[in-house]
PDB file of C-alpha atoms and ligand atoms in Angstrom:
ATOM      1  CA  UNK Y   1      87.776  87.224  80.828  1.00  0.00           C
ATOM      2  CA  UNK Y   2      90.477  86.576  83.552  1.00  0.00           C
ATOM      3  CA  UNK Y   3      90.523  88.660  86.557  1.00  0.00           C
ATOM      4  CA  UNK Y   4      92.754  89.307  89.209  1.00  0.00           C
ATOM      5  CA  UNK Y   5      90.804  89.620  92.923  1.00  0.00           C
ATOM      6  CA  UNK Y   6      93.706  89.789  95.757  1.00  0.00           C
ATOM      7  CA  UNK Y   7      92.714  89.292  98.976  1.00  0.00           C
ATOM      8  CA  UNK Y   8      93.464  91.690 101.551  1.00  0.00           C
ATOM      9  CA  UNK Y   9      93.859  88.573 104.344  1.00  0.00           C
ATOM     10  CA  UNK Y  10      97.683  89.171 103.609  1.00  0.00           C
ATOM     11  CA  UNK Y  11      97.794  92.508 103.196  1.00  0.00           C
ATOM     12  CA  UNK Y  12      99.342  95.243 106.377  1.00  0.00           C
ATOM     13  CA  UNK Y  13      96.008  95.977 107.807  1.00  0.00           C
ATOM     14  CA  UNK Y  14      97.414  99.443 108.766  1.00  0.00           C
ATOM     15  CA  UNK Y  15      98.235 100.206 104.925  1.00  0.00           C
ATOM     16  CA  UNK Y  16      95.334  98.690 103.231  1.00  0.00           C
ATOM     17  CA  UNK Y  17      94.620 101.843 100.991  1.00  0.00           C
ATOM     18  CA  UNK Y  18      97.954 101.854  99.710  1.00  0.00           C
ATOM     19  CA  UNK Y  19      98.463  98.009  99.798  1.00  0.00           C
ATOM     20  CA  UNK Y  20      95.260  98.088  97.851  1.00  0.00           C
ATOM     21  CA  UNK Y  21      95.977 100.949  95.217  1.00  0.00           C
ATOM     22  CA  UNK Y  22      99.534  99.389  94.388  1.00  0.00           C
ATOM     23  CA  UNK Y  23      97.583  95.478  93.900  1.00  0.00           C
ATOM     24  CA  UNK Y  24      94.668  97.594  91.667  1.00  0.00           C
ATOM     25  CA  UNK Y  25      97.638  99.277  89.843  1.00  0.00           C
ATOM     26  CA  UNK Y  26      98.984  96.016  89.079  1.00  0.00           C
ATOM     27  CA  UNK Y  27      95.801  94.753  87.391  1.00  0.00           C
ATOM     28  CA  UNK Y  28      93.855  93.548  90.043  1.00  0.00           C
ATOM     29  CA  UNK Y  29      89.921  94.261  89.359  1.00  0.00           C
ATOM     30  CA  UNK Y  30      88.300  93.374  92.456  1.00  0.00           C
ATOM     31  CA  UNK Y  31      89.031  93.102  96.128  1.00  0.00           C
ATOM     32  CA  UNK Y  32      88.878  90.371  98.329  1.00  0.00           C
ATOM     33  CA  UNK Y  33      87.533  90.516 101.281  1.00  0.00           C
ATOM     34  CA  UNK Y  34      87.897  87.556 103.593  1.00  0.00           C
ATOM     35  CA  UNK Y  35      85.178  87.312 106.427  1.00  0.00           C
ATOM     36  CA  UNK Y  36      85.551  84.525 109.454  1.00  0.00           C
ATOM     37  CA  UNK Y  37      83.892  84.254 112.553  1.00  0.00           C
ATOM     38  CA  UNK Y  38      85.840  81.731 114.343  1.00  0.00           C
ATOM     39  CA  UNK Y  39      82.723  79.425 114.092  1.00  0.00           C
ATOM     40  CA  UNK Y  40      82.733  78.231 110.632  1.00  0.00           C
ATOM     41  CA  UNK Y  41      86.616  78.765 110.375  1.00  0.00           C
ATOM     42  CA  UNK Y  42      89.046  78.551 112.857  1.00  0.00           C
ATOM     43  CA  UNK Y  43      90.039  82.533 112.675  1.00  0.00           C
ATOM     44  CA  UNK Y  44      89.075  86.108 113.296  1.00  0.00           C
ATOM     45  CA  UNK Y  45      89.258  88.611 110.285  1.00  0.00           C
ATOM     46  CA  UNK Y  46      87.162  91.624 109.555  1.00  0.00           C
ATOM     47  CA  UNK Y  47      82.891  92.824 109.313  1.00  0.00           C
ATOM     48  CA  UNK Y  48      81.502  95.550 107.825  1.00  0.00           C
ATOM     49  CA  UNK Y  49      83.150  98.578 109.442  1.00  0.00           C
ATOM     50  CA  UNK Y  50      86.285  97.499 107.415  1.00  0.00           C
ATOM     51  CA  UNK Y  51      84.217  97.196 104.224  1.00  0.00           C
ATOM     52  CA  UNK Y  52      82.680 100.644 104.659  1.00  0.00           C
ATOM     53  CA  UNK Y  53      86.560 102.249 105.021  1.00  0.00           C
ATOM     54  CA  UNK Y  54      87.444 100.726 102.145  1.00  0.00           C
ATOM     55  CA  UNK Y  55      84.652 101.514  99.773  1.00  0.00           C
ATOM     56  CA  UNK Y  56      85.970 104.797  99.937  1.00  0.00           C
ATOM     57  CA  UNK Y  57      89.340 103.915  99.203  1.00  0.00           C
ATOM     58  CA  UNK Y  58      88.887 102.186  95.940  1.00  0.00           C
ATOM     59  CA  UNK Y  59      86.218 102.035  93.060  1.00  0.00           C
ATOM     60  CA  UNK Y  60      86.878  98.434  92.566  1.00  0.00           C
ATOM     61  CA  UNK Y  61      84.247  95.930  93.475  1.00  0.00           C
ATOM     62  CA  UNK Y  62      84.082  94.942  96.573  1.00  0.00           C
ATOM     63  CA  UNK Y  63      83.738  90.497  96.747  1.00  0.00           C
ATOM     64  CA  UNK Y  64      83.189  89.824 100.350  1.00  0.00           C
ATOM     65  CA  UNK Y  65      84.031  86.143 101.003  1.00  0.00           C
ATOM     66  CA  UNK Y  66      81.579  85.162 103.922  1.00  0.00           C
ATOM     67  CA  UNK Y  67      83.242  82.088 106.107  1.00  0.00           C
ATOM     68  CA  UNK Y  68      80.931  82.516 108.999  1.00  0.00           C
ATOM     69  CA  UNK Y  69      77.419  80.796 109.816  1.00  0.00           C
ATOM     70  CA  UNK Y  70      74.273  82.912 109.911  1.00  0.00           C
ATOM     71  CA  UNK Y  71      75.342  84.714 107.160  1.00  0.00           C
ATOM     72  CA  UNK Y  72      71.802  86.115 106.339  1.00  0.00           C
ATOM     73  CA  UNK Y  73      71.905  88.023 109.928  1.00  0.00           C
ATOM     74  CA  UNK Y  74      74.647  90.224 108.614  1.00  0.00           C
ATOM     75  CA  UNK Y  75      74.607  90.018 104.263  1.00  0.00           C
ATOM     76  CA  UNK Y  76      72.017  93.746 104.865  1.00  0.00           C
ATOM     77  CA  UNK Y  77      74.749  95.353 107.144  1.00  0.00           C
ATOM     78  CA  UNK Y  78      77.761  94.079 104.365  1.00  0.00           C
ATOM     79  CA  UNK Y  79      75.473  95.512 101.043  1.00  0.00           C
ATOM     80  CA  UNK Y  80      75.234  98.961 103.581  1.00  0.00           C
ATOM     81  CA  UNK Y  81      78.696  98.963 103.800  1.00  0.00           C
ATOM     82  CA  UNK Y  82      79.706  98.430 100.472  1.00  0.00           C
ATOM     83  CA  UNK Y  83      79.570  95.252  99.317  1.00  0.00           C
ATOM     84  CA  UNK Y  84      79.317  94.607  95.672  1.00  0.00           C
ATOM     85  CA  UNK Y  85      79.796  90.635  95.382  1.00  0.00           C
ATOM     86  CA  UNK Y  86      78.656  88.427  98.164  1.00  0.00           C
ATOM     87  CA  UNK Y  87      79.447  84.660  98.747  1.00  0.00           C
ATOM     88  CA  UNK Y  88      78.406  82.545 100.902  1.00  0.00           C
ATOM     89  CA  UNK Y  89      79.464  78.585 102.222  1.00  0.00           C
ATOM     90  CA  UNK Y  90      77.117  75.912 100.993  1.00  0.00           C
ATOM     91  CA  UNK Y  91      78.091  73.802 104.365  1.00  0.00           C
ATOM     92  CA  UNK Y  92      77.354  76.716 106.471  1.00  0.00           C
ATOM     93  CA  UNK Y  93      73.891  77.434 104.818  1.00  0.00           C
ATOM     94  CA  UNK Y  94      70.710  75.542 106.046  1.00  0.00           C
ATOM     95  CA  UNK Y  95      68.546  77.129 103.757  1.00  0.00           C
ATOM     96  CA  UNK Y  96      71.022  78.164 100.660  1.00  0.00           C
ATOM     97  CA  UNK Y  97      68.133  78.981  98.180  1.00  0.00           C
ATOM     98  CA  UNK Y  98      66.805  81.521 100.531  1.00  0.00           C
ATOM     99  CA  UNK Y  99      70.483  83.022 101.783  1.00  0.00           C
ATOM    100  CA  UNK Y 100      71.266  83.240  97.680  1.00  0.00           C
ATOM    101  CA  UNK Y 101      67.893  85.326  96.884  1.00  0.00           C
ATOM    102  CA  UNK Y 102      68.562  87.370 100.294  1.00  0.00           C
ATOM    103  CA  UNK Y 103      71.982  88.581  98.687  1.00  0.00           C
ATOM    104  CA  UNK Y 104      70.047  88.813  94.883  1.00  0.00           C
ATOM    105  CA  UNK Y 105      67.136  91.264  96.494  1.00  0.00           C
ATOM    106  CA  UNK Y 106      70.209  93.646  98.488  1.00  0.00           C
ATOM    107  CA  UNK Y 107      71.169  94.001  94.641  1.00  0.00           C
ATOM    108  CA  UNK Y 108      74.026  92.584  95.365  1.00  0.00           C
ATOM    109  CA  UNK Y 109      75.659  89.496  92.624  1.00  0.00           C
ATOM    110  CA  UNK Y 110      75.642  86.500  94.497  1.00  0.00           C
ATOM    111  CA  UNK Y 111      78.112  83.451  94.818  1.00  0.00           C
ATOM    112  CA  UNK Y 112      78.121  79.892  96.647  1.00  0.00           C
ATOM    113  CA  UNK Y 113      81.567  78.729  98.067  1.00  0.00           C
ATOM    114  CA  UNK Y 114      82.565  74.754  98.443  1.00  0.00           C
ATOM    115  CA  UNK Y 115      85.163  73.917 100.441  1.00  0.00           C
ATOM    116  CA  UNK Y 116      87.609  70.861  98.900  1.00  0.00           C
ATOM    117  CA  UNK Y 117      85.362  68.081 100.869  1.00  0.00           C
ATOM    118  CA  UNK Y 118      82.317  69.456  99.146  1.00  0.00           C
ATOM    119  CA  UNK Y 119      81.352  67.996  95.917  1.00  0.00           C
ATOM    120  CA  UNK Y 120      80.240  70.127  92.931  1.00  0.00           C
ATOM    121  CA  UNK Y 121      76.906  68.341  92.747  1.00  0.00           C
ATOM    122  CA  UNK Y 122      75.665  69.720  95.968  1.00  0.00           C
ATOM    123  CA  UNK Y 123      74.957  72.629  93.761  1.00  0.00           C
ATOM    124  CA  UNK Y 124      73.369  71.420  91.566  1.00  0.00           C
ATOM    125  CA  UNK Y 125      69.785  73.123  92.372  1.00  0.00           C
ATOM    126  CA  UNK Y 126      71.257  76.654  92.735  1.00  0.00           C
ATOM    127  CA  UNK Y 127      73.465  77.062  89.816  1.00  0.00           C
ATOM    128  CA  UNK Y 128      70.342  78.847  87.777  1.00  0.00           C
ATOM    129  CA  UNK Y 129      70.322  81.492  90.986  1.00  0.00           C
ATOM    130  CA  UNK Y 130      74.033  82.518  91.626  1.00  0.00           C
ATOM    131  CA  UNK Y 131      76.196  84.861  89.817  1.00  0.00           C
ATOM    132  CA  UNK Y 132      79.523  83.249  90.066  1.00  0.00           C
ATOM    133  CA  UNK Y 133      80.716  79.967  92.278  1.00  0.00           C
ATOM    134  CA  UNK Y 134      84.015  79.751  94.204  1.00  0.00           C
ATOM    135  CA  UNK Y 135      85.664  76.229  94.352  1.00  0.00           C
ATOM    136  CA  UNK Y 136      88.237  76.882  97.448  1.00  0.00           C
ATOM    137  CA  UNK Y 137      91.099  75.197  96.473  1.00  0.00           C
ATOM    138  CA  UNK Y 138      92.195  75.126 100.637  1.00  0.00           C
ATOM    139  CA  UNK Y 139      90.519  74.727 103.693  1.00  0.00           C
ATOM    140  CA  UNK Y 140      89.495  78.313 104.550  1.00  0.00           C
ATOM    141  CA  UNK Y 141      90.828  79.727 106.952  1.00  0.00           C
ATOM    142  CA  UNK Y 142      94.196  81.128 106.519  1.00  0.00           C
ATOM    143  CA  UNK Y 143      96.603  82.623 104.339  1.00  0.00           C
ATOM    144  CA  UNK Y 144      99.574  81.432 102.212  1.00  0.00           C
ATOM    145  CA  UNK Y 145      98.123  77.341 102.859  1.00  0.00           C
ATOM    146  CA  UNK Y 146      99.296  75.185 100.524  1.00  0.00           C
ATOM    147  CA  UNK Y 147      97.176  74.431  96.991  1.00  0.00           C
ATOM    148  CA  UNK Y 148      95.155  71.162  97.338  1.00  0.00           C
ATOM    149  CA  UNK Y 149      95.309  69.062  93.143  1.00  0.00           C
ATOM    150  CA  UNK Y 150      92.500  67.608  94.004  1.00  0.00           C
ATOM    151  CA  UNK Y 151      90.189  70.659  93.628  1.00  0.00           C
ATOM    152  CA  UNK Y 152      90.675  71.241  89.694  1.00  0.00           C
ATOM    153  CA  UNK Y 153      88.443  68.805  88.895  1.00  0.00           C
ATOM    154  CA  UNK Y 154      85.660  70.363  90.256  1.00  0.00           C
ATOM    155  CA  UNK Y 155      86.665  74.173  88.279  1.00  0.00           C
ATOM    156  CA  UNK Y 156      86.347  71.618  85.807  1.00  0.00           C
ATOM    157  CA  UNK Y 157      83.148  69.761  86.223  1.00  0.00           C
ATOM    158  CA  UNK Y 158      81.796  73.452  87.074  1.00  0.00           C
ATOM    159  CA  UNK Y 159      82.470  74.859  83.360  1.00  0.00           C
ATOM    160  CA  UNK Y 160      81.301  71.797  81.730  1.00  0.00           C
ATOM    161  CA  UNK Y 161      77.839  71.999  83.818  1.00  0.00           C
ATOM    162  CA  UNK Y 162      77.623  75.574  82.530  1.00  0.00           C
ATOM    163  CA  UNK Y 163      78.043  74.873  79.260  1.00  0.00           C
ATOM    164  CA  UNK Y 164      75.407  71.644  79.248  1.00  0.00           C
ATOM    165  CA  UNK Y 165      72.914  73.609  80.898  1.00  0.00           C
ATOM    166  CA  UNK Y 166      73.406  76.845  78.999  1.00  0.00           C
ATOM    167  CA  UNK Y 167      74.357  78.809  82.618  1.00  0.00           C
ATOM    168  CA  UNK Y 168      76.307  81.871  82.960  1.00  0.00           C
ATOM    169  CA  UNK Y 169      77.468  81.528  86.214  1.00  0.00           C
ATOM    170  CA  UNK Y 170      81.671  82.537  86.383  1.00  0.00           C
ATOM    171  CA  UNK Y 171      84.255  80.291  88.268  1.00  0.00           C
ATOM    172  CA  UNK Y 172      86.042  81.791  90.833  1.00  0.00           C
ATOM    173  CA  UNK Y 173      89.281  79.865  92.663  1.00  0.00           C
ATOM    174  CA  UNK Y 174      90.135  80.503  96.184  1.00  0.00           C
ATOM    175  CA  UNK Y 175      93.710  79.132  97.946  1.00  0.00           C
ATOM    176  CA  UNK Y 176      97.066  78.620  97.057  1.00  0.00           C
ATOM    177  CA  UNK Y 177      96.827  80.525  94.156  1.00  0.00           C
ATOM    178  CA  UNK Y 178     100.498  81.718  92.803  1.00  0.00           C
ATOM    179  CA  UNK Y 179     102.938  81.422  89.640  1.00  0.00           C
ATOM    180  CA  UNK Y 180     103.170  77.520  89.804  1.00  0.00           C
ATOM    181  CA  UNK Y 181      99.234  77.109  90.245  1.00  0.00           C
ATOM    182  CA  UNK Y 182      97.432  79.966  88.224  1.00  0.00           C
ATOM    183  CA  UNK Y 183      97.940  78.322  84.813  1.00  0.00           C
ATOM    184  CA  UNK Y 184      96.260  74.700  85.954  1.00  0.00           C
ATOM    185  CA  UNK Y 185      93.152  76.689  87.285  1.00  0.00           C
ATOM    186  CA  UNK Y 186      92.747  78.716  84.184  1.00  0.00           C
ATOM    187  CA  UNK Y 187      93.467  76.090  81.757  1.00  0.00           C
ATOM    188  CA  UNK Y 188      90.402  74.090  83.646  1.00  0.00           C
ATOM    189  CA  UNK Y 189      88.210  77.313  83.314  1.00  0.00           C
ATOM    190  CA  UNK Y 190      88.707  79.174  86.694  1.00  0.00           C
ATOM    191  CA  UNK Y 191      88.149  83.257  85.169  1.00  0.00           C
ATOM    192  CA  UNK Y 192      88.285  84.886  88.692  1.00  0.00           C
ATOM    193  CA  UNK Y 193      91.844  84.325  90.489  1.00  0.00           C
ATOM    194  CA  UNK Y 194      92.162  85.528  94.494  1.00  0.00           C
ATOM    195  CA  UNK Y 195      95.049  85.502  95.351  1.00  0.00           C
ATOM    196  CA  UNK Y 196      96.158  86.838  98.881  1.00  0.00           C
ATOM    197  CA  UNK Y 197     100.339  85.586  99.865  1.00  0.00           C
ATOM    198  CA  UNK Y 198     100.986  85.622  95.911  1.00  0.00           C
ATOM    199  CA  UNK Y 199     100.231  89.537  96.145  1.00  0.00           C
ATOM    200  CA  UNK Y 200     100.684  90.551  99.303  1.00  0.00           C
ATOM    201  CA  UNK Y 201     103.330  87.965 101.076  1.00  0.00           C
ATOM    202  CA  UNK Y 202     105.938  89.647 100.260  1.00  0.00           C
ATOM    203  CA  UNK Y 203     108.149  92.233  97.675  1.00  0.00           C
ATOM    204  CA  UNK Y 204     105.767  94.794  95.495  1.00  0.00           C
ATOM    205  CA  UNK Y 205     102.128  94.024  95.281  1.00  0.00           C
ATOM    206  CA  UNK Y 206     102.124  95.826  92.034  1.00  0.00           C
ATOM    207  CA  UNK Y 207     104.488  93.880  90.701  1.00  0.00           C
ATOM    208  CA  UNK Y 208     103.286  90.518  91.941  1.00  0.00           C
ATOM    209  CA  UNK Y 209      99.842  90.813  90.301  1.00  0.00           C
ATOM    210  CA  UNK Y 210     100.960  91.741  87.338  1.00  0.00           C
ATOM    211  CA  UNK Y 211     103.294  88.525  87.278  1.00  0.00           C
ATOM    212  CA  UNK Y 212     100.354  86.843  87.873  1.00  0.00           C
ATOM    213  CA  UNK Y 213      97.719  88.277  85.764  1.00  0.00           C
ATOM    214  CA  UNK Y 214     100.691  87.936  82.369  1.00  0.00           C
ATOM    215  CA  UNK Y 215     101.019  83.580  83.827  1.00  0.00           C
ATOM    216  CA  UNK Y 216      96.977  83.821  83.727  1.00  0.00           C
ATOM    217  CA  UNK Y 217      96.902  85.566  80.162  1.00  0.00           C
ATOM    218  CA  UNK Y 218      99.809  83.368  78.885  1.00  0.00           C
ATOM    219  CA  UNK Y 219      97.766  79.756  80.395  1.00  0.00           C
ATOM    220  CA  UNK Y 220      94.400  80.876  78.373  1.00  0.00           C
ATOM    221  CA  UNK Y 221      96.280  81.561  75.311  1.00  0.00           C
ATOM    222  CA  UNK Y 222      97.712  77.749  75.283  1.00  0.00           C
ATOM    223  CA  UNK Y 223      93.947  76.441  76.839  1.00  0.00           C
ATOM    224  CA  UNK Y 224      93.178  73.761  74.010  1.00  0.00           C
TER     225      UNK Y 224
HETATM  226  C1  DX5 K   1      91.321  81.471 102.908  1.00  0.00           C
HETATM  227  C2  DX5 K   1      90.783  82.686 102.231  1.00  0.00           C
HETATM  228  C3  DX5 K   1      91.567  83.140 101.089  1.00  0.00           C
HETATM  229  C4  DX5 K   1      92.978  83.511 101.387  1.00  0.00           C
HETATM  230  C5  DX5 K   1      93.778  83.037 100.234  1.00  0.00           C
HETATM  231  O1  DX5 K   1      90.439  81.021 103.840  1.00  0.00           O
HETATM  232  O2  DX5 K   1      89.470  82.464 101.774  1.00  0.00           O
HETATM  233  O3  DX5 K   1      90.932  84.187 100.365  1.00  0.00           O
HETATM  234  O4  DX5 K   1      93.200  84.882 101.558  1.00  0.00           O
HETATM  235  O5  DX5 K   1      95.084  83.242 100.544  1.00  0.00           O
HETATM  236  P1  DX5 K   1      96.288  82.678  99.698  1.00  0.00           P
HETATM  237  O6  DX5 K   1      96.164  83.273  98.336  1.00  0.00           O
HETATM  238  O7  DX5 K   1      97.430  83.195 100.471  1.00  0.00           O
HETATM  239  O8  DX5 K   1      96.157  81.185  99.706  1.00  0.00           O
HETATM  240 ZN1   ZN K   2      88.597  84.018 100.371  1.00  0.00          ZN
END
């Protein structure tokens, strides 16, 4: 199943209950919640105090996109505050096993993230312990970056490894996503679409998602 998760990095910070009621009304099923420390990624975003306000304003799972290092120090303080999905880098994780079962044992459903330099096989001893992997398909960071090609090989390579090893992991896509992208990453097997400047950049969030949630349907009706 294909599902809409827009990302609240583009969203107007002092309207996110509204920005994200009109997105949810649109057919988005979970939020996106972008997390950087300006360690691992060269920005500032948001913690858990901003997860905790908006748990209350929406019943939607909560995926909170961790681009910082140390993530274990704070992954009990994000479950607290609401977190439903949890991801965390592989490059920014020295012991990934561990940081994966931390997020498993907070009851939380647990994803791995590789940045576009990262190769899918890096994985390859974790994919039996994580929920769902993200393949970001920009360098993390920012906002409304442009969608790197190269990256839908690995969506690729990802749903083939599932299928030879009998995994039920789901394939999440990260960057760049918008009308002239969203049918290459769901045609290679990408079932979780974020999208942040396709939703939120500009004109009606409602109306944006649903454009891109009918491209999304319309690409896995002609997947061969
Ligand atoms: C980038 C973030 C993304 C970002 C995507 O570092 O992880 O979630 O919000 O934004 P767009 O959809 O604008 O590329
Ligand atoms: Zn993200």
């Amino acid at each position: 199943m294909i599902e809409l998760a827009p990302s609240i990095l583009s969203a107007d910070f002092a309207h996110l209950a509204e920005e994200v009621r009109a997105a949810s009304e649109g057919g988005g099923t979970v939020i996106h919640v972008d997390v950087m420390d300006g360690h691992f990624v060269p920005n500032l975003t948001v913690g858990p105090p901003l997860v905790k306000s908006l748990r209350k304003a929406t019943d939607l799972p909560l995926d909170c996109h961790l681009m910082i290092e140390n993530p274990d120090q704070f992954i009990p303080e994000f479950v607290d505050a609401g977190a439903d999905w949890i991801s965390v880098h592989q490059e920014a994780c020295r012991h990934l096993n561990r940081t994966l079962h931390l997020i498993r044992n907070h009851d939380a459903q647990a994803g791995v993230v590789i940045n576009p330099a990262t190769p899918v096989d890096t994985l390859s001893e974790v994919l039996e312990i994580v929920d769902y992997v993200l393949v970001m398909s920009v360098n993390p960071g920012f906002g409304g970056q442009k969608f790197i090609p190269e990256t839908v090989r690995k969506i690729r390579r990802l749903a083939d490894l599932r299928l030879q090893r009998g995994l039920n992991y789901r394939i999440e896509v990260d960057g760049g996503i918008a009308l002239d992208t969203v049918a290459e990453v769901v045609r290679a097997g990408a079932e979780i679409l974020v999208a942040g400047n396709a939703v939120f950049g500009q004109g009606d969030p409602k109306t944006n998602a649903q454009k891109l949630l009918k491209a999304a349907t319309e690409a896995t009706l002609l997947k061969v």
